[in-house]
Short mmCIF file of C-alpha atoms in Angstrom, two decimals:
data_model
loop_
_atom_site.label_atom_id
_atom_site.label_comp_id
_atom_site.label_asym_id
_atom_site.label_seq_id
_atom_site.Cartn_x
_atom_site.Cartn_y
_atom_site.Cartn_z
CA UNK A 1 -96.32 -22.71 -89.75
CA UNK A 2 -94.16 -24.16 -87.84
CA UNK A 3 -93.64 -23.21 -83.88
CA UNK A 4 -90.06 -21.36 -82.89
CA UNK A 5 -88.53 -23.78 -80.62
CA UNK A 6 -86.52 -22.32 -77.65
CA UNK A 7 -82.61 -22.98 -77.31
CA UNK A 8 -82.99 -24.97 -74.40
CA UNK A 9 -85.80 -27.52 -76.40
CA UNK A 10 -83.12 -27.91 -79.37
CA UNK A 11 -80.14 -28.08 -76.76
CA UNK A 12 -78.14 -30.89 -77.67
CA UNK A 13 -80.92 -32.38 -80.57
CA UNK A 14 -79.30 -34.81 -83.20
CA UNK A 15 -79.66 -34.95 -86.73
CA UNK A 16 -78.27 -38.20 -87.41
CA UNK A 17 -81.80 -39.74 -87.18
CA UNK A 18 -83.17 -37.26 -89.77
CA UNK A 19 -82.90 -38.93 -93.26
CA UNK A 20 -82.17 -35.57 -95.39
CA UNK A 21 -78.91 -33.43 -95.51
CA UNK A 22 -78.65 -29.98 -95.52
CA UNK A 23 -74.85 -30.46 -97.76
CA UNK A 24 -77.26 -31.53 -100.78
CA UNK A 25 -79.33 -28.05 -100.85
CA UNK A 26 -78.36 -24.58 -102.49
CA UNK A 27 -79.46 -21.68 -100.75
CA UNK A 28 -80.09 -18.12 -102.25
CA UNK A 29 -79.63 -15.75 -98.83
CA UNK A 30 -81.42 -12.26 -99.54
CA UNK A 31 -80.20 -9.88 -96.61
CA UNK A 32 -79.45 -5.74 -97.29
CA UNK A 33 -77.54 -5.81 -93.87
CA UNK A 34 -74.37 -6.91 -94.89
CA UNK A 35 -73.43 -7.56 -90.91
CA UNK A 36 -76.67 -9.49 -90.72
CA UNK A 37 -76.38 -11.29 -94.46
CA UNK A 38 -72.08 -12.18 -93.34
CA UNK A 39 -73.51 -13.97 -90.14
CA UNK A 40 -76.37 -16.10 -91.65
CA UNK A 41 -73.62 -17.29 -94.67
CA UNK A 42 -71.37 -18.60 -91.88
CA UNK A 43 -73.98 -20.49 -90.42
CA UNK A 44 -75.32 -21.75 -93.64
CA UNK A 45 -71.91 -22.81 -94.37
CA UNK A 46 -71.48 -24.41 -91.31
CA UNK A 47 -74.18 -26.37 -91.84
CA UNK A 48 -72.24 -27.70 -95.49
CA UNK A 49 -74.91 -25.67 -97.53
CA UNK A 50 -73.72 -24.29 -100.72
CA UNK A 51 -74.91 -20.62 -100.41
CA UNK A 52 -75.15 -17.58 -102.62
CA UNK A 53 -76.01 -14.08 -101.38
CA UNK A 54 -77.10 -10.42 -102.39
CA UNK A 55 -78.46 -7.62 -100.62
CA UNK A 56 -81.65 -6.81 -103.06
CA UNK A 57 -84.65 -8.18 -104.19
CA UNK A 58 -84.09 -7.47 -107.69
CA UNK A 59 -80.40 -9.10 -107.85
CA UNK A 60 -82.50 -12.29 -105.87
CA UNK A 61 -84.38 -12.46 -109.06
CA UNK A 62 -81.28 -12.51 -111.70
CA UNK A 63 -79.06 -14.72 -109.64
CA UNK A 64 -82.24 -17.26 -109.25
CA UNK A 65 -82.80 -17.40 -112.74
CA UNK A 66 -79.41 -18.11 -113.28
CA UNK A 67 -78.51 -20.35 -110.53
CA UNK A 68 -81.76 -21.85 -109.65
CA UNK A 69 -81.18 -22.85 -105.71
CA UNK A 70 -83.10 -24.72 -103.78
CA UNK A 71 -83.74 -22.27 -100.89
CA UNK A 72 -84.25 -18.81 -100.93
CA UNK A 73 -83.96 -17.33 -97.59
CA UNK A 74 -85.20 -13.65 -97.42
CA UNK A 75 -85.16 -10.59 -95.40
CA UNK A 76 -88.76 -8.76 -95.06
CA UNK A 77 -87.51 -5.21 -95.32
CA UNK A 78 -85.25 -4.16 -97.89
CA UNK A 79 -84.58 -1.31 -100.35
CA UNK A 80 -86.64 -2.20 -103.74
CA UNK A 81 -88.60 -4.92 -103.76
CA UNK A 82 -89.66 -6.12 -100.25
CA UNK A 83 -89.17 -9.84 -99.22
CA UNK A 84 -93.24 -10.76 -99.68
CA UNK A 85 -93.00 -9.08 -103.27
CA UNK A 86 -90.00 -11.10 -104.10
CA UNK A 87 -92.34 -14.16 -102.70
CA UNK A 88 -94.62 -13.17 -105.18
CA UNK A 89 -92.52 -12.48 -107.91
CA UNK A 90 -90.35 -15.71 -107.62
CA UNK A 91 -93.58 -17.96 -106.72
CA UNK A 92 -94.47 -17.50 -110.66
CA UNK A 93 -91.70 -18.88 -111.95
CA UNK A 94 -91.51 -21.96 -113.53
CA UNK A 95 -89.81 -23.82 -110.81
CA UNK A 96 -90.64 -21.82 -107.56
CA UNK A 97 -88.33 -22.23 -105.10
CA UNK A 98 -89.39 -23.18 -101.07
CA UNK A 99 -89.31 -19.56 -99.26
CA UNK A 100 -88.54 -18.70 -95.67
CA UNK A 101 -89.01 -15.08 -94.93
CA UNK A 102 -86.59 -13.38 -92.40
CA UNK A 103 -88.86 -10.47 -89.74
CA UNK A 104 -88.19 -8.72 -86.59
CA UNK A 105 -91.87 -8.27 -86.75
CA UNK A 106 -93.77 -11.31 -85.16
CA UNK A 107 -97.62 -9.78 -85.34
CA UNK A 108 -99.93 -12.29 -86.33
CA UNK A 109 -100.64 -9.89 -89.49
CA UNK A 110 -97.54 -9.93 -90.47
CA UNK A 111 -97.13 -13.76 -90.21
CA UNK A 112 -100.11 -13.95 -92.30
CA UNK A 113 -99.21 -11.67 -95.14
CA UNK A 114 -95.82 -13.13 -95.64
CA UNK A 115 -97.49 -17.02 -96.23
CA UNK A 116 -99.86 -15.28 -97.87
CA UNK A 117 -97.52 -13.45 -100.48
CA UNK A 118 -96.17 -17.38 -101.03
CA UNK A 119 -93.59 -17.82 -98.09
CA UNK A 120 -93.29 -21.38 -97.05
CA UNK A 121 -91.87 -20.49 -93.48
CA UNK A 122 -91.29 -17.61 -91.51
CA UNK A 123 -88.53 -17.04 -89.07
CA UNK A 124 -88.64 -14.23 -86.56
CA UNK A 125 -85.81 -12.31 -85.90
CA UNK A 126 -83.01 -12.60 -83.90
CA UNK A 127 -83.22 -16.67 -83.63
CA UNK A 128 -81.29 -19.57 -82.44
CA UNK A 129 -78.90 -20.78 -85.32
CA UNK A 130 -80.73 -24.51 -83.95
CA UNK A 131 -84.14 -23.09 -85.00
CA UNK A 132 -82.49 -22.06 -88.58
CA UNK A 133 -81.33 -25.45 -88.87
CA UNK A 134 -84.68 -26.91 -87.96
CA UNK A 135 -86.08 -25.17 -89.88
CA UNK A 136 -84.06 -25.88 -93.24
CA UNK A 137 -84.75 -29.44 -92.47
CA UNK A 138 -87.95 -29.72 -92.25
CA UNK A 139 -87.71 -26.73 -95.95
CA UNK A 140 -84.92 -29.99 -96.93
CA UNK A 141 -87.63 -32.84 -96.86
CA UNK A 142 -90.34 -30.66 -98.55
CA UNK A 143 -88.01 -29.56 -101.42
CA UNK A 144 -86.63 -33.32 -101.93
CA UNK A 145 -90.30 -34.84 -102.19
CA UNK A 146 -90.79 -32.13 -104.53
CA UNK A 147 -87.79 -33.36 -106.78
CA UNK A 148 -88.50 -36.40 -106.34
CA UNK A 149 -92.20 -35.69 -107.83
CA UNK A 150 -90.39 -33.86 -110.55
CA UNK A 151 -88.58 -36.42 -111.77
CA UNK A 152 -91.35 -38.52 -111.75
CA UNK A 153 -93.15 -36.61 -113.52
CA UNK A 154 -90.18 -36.27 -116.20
CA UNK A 155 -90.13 -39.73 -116.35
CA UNK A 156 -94.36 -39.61 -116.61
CA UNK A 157 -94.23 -37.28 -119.84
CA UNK A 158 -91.35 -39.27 -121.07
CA UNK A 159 -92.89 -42.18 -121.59
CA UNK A 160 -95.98 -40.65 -122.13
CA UNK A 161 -94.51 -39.17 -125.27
CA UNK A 162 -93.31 -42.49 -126.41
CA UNK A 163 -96.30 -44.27 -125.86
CA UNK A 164 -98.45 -41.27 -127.58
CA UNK A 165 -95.56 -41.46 -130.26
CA UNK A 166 -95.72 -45.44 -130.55
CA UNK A 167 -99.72 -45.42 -130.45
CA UNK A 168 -99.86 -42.92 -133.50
CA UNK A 169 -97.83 -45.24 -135.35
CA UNK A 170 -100.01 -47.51 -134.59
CA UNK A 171 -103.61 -45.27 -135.82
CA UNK A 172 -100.87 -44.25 -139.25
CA UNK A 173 -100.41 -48.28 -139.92
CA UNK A 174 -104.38 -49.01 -138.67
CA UNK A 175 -105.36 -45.93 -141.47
CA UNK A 176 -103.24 -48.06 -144.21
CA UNK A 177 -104.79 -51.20 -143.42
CA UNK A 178 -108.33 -49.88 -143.38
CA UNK A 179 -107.44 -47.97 -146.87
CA UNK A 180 -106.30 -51.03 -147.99
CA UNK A 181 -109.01 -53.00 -146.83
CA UNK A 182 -111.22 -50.93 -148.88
CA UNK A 183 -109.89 -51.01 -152.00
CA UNK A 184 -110.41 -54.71 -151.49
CA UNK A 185 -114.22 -53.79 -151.67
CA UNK A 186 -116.21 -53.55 -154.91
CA UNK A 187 -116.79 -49.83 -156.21
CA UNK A 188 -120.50 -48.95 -155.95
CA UNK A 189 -122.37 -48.52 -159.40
CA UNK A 190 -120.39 -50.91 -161.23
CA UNK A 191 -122.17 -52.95 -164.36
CA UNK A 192 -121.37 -56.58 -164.43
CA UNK A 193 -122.21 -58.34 -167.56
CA UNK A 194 -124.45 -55.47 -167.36
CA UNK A 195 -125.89 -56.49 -164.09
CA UNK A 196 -125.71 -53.59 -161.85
CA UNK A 197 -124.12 -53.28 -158.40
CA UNK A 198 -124.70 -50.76 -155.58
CA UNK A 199 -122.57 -51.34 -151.82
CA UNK A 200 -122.20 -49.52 -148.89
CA UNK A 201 -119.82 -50.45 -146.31
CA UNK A 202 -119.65 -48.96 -142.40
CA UNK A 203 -117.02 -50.20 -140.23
CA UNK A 204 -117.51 -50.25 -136.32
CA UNK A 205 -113.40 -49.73 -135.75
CA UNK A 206 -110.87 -48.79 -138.11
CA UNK A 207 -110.35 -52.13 -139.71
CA UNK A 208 -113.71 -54.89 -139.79
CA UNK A 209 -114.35 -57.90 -139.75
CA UNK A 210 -116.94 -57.94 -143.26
CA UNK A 211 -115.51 -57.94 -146.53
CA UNK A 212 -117.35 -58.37 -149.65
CA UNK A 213 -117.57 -59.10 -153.49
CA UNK A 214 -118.83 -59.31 -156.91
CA UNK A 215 -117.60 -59.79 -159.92
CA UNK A 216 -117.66 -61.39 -163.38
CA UNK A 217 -116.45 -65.48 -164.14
CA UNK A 218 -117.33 -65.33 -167.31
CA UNK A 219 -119.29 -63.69 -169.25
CA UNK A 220 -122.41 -65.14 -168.67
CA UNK A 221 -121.94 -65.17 -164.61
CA UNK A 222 -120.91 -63.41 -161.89
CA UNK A 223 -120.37 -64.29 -158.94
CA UNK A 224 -120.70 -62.72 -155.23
CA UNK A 225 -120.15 -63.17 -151.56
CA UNK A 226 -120.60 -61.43 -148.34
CA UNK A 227 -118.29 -63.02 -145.51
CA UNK A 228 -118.56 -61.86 -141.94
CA UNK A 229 -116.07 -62.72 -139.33
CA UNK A 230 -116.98 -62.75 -135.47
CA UNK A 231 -115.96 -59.23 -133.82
CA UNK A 232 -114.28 -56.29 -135.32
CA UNK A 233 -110.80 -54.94 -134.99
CA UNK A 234 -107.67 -55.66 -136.41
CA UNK A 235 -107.78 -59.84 -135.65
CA UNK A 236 -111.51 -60.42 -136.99
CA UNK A 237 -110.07 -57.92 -140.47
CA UNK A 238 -106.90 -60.44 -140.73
CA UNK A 239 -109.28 -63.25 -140.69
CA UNK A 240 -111.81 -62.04 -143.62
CA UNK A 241 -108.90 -61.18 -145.61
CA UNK A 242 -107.53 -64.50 -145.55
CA UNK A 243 -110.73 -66.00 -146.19
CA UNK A 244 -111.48 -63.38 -149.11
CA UNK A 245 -107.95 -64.28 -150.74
CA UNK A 246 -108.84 -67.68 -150.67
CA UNK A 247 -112.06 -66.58 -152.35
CA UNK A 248 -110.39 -64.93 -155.01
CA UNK A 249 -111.08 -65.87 -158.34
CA UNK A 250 -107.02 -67.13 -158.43
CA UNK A 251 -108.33 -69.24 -155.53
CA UNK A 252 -111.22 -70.79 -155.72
CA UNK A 253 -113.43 -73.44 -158.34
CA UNK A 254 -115.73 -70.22 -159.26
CA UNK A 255 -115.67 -71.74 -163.04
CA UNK A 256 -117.73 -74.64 -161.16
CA UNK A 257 -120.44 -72.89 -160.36
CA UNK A 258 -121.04 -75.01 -157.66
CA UNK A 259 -121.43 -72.55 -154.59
CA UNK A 260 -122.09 -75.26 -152.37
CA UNK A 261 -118.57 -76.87 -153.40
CA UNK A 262 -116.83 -73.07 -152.58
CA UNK A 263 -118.09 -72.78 -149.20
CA UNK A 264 -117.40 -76.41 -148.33
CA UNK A 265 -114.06 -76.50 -149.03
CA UNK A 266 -113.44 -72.89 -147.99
CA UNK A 267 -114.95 -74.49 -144.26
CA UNK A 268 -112.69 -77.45 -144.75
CA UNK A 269 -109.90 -75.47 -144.53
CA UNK A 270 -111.04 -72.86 -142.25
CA UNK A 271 -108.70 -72.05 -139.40
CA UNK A 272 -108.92 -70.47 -136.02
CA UNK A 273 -105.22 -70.04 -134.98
CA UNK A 274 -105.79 -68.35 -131.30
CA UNK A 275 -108.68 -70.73 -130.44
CA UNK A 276 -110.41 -67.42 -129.84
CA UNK A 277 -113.68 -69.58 -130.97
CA UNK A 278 -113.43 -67.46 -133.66
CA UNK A 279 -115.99 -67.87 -136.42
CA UNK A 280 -117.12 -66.41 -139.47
CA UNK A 281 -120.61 -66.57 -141.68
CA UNK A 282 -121.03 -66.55 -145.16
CA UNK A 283 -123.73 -65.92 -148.05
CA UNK A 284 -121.97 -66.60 -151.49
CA UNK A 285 -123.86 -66.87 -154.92
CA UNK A 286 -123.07 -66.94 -158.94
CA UNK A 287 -125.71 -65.83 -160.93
CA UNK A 288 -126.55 -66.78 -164.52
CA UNK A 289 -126.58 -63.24 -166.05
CA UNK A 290 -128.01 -64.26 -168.97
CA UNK A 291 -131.27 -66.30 -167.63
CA UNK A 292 -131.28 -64.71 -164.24
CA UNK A 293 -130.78 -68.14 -162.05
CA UNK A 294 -129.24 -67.64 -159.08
CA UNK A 295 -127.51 -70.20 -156.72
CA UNK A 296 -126.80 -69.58 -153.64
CA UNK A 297 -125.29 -71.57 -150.27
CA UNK A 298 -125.87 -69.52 -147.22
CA UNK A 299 -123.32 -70.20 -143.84
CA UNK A 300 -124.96 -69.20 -141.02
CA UNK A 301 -126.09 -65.43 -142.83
CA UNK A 302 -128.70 -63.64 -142.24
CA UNK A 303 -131.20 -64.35 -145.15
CA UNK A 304 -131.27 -62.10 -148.67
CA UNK A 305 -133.98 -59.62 -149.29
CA UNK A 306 -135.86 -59.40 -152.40
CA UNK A 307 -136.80 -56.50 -153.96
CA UNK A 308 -138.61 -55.09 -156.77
CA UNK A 309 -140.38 -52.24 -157.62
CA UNK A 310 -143.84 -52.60 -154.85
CA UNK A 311 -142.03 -54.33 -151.94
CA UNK A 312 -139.35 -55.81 -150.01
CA UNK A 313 -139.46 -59.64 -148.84
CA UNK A 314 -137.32 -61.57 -146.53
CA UNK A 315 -136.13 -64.83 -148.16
CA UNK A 316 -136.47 -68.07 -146.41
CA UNK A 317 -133.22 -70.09 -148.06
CA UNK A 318 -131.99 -73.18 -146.27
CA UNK A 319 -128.77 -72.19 -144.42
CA UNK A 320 -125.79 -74.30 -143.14
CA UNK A 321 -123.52 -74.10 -140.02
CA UNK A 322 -121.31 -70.77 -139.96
CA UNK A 323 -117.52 -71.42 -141.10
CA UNK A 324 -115.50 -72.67 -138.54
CA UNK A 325 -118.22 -74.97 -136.40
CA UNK A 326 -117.49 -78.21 -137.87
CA UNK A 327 -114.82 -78.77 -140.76
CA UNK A 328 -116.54 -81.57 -142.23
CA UNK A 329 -119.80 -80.14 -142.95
CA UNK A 330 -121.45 -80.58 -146.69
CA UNK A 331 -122.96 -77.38 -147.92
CA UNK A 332 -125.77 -77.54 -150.37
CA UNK A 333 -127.07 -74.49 -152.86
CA UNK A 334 -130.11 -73.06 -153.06
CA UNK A 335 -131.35 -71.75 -156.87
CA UNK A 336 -133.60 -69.36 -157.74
CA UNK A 337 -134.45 -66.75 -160.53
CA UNK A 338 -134.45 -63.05 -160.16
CA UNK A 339 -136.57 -61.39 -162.79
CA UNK A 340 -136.60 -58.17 -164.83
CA UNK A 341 -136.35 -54.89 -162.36
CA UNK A 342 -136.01 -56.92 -159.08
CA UNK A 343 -132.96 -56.66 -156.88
CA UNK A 344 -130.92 -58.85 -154.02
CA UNK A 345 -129.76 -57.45 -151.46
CA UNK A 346 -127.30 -59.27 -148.96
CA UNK A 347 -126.12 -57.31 -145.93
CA UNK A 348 -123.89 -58.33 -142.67
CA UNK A 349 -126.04 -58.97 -139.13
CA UNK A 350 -124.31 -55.20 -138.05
CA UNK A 351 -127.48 -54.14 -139.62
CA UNK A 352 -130.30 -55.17 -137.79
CA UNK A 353 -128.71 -55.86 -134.52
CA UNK A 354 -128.10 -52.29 -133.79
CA UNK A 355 -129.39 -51.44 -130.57
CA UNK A 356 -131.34 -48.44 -129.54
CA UNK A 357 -131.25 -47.06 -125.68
CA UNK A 358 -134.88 -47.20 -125.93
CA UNK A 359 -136.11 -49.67 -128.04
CA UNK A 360 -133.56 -52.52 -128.74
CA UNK A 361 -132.03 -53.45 -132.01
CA UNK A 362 -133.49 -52.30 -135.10
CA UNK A 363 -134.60 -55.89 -135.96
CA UNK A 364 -135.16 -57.71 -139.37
CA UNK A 365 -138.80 -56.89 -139.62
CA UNK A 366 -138.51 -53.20 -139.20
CA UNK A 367 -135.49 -53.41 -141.82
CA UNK A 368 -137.66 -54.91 -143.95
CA UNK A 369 -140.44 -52.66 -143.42
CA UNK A 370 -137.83 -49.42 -144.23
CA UNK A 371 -136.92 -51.22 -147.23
CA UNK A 372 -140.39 -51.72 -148.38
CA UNK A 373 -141.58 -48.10 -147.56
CA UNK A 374 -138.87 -46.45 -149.54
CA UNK A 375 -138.68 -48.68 -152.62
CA UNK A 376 -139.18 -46.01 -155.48
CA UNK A 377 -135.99 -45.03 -154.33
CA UNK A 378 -132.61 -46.45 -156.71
CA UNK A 379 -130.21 -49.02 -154.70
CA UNK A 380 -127.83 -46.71 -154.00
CA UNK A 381 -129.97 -44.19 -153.11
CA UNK A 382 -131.66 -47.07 -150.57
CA UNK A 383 -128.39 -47.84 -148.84
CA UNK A 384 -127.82 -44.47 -148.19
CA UNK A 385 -131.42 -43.70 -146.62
CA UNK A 386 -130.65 -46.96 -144.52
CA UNK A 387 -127.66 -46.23 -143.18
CA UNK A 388 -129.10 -42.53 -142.03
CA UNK A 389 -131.96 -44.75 -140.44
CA UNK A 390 -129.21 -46.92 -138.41
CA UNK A 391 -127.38 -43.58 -137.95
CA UNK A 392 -130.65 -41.64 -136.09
CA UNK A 393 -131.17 -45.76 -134.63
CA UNK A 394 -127.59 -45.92 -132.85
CA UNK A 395 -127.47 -42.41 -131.83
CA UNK A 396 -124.17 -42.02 -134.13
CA UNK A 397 -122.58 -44.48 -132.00
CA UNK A 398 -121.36 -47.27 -134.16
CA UNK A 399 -121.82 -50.21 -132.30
CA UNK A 400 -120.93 -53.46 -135.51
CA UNK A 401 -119.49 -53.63 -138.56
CA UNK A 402 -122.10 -52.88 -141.51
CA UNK A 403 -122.21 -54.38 -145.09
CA UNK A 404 -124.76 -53.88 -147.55
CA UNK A 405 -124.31 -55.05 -151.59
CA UNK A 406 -127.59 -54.89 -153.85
CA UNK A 407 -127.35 -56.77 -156.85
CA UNK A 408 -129.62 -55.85 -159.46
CA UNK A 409 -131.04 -57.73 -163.41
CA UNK A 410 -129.80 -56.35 -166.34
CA UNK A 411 -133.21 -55.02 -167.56
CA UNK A 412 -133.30 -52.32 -164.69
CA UNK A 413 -132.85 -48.96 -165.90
CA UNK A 414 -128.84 -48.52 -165.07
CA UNK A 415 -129.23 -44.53 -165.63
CA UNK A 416 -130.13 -44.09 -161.87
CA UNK A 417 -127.33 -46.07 -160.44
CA UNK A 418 -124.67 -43.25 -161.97
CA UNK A 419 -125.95 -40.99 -158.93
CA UNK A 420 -123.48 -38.07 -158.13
CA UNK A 421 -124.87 -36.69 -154.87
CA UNK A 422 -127.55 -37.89 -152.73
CA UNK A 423 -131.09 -35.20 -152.08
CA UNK A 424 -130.20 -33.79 -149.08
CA UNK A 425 -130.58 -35.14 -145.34
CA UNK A 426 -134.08 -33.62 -144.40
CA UNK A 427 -135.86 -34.54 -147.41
CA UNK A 428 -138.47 -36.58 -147.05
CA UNK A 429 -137.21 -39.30 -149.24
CA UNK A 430 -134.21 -39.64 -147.35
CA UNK A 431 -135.57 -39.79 -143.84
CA UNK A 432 -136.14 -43.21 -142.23
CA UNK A 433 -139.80 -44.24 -142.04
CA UNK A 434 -140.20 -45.51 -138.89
CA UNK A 435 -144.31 -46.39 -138.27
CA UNK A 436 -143.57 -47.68 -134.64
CA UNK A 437 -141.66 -47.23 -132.10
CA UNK A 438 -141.72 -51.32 -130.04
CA UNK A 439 -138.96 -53.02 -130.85
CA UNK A 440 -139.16 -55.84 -133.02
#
C-alpha cells in the first residue's frame, strides 16, 4: 500500500527522471458519477493516457474483455456489482489487469477488504490529481515488468515448443534406428545346419552399442560373433554397425575359416574417428556343424560358458587385445569341440557388471552359478530367467547394454526351442536362484 502523499510533498515533483510513461498505458475508468467519472477522464487525458469509461461494473467487464486495458481504475460504490466484486471478478481472468480502487471511506477495514478482494492500490477520495499520477506510475512500472515477463514467457513456450517439437523428431528417428538395429539381430529359435540358436538382446538406451550374429557359410559351418563397442547411445550403435557390415558375409574371408584372420584384419582397419578412445571387444567363432569343432579368437570378451545338461562352466580361452588398442596386433584361434546336448553361450560384459545398491555387480561367478542352478531349463527359456535375475539385480534400472546368444549341437532335442510363451514370472523355475547375498 502505498502512503497518500500531501500536495505540498508532490509540489513541483518531476517525472522526467522516472523511466516509464503514462502515454503508453490504457486505462478502463469505472465511475457511476458521471460529474466525478468527466473529471478523472480529463486528468487521465492530461496525463496522455488513452482512457475508456462506463458507469457500471457489469459494462467494466464487457468493455475489458473487449478492449483489454492496462488499468482499471474503479469506484467502490456503485449500482450492481461493487468495485471489490468487480476486483474479484476481473482478477480471474486470463490476463488480470493492475486495479486501483476509488473510496471516500479510508477505515483500515475497508483498506483491507478492497486488497483483499484483489485491488493493487487504493486511493481515497477526494485526492490530489499529483497523488493519481503517482500513483499510476508506480501501477505503470508494475504493469510493464509484467509485460515484459509475458513476453518472455511467450518467447519461453515458443521455443519450448520447438525444442519439444525438434527433440520428438529426434526419439521418432532414434525409434527407426533402434528398429532397424534389430532387425540386424538374429531371430531367436532359428536352426542352422540344424544347429539351434536362442538370443536375447537388452539395450541400456534406445540404440546400443552390441550387435550380434550367426549364421550359415556353408553348409557344413556356421559362423558367429558377438561385438561390443565401448558405451551406449547413438555413437557406440554407429560404430558396431560399421564393424558388423564389415563382418558381413559380403565382407569378410568367412569361407576361410580362419577366425583369427577375421578379427585381425577387422582390427587392422578399425577406426576411431572422434579420438573418443573409443574401443570395441569381440568373441567371433565358425563351427564345424558336422564334427562339432569350434574355433574361436576372442578380443578382449568376456570368456564363453559351457553348458550341458548337469552344469555350467566358465571357459578359460586365450584372449587378445580389444579392437582398436593396437592396429597391428596378430590374433590367434582357439579350437575346441562341443558335443551332443551341450551349448555355448557368449554374452556382452552388460551382464555381469550390473550393479546392485547393495551388493555390487552381479559378477561372473554368481552368473555362472544362476546358469548352473537352472540348467533343466531350454536356452531360451534360460535367457529369459536371466534377464528377470538382472531385472530384480538392477532394480529395473538398466544400467549397460545386454547381449546373450546360446548356440546349441544338432543332437539337442530342437522341440523345446519352438517355445511360444514363457511359465509365468513367480514360478519357481523362472525366479533367479540367488544362494548368497556378498557380492562376488
Amino acid at each position: 500500500m502505498s502512503l497518500i502523499m500531501t500536495s505540498s510533498a508532490t509540489h513541483g515533483m518531476s517525472t522526467a527522471a522516472v523511466p516509464f510513461r503514462l502515454d503508453t498505458l490504457s486505462v478502463l475508468l469505472v465511475e457511476d458519477t458521471k460529474s466525478e467519472r468527466d473529471f478523472i477522464v480529463k486528468l487521465l487525458q492530461n496525463m496522455g493516457m488513452d482512457v475508456t469509461s462506463c458507469a457500471s461494473g457489469e459494462e467494466a467487464i464487457e468493455l475489458y474483455q473487449s478492449q483489454m486495458p492496462d488499468i482499471v481504475i474503479s469506484d467502490w460504490r456503485m449500482p450492481g456489482l461493487t468495485g471489490p466484486q468487480l476486483c474479484q471478478r476481473l482478477k480471474k481472468t486470463q490476463i488480470p489487469p493492475y486495479i486501483i480502487l476509488l473510496t471516500a471511506n479510508n477505515q483500515a477495514k475497508h483498506m483491507v477488504e478492497g486488497i483483499e478482494s484483489g485491488a493493487d492500490d487504493f486511493l481515497t477520495k477526494p485526492f490530489i490529481p499529483s497523488i493519481l499520477k503517482v500513483r499510476l506510475l508506480a501501477a505503470a512500472r508494475i504493469v510493464k515488468m509484467q509485460q515484459h515477463l509475458t513476453d518472455k514467457n511467450i518467447a519461453l513456450n515458443t521455443a519450448l515448443s520447438k525444442e519439444q517439437a525438434y527433440l520428438a523428431q529426434v526419439q521418432k528417428d532414434l525409434d527407426s534406428a533402434a528398429r532397424l538395429q534389430g532387425s540386424l539381430l538374429p531371430t531367436s529359435s532359428k536352426l542352422i545346419n540344424q544347429w539351434s540358436l536362442a538370443a536375447r538382446f537388452q539395450p541400456a538406451q534406445d540404440l546400443a552399442g552390441d550387435i550380434f550374429q550367426c549364421f550359415s557359410i556353408d553348409d557344413s559351418h556356421l559362423g558367429f560373433y558377438l561385438l561390443d563397442v565401448t558405451g551406449h547411445g547413438i555413437a557406440a550403435s554407429m560404430q558396431s554397425f560399421t564393424l558388423a557390415q564389415r563382418l558381413s558375409c559380403k565382407s569378410c574371408h568367412w569361407d576361410s575359416l580362419d577366425p583369427a584372420l577375421i578379427v585381425t584384419e577387422l582390427n587392422a582397419d578399425f577406426e576411431d574417428p572422434e579420438n573418443a578412445g573409443r574401443f570395441a571387444t569381440l568373441i567371433l567363432g565358425i563351427a564345424n556343424t558336422d564334427s562339432g569343432q569350434v574355433r574361436m579368437t576372442i578380443a578382449g570378451h568376456p570368456q564363453p560358458i559351457l553348458l550341458d545338461n548337469d552344469s555350467a562352466t566358465m571357459m578359460s580361452l586365450d584372449s587378445g587385445l580389444p579392437l582398436g588398442i593396437d592396429n597391428q596386433f596378430q590374433y590367434q584361434y582357439n579350437s575346441f569341440f562341443l558335443s551332443s546336448n551341450q551349448h555355448l553361450m557368449l554374452y556382452s560384459d552388460g551382464l555381469y557388471e550390473c550393479q546392485h545398491p547393495n551388493f555390487g555387480q552381479f559378477g561372473q561367478q554368481r552368473l555362472v552359478k544362476t546358469c548352473s542352478d537352472a540348467h533343466q531349463l531350454s536356452p531360451e527359456d534360460l535367457l529369459h530367467h536371466l534377464s528377470h535375475a538382472l531385472e530384480l539385480w538392477q532394480q529395473n534400472s538398466p544400467q549397460d547394454d545386454i547381449s546373450m546368444m546360446i548356440i546349441s549341437t544338432a543332437n539337442l532335442d530342437t522341440s523345446e526351442m519352438d517355445i511360444a510363451q514363457y511359465p509365468a514370472e513367480n514360478e519357481m523355475t523362472i525366479q533367479p536362484i540367488f544362494q548368497d547375498s556378498s557380492p562376488t
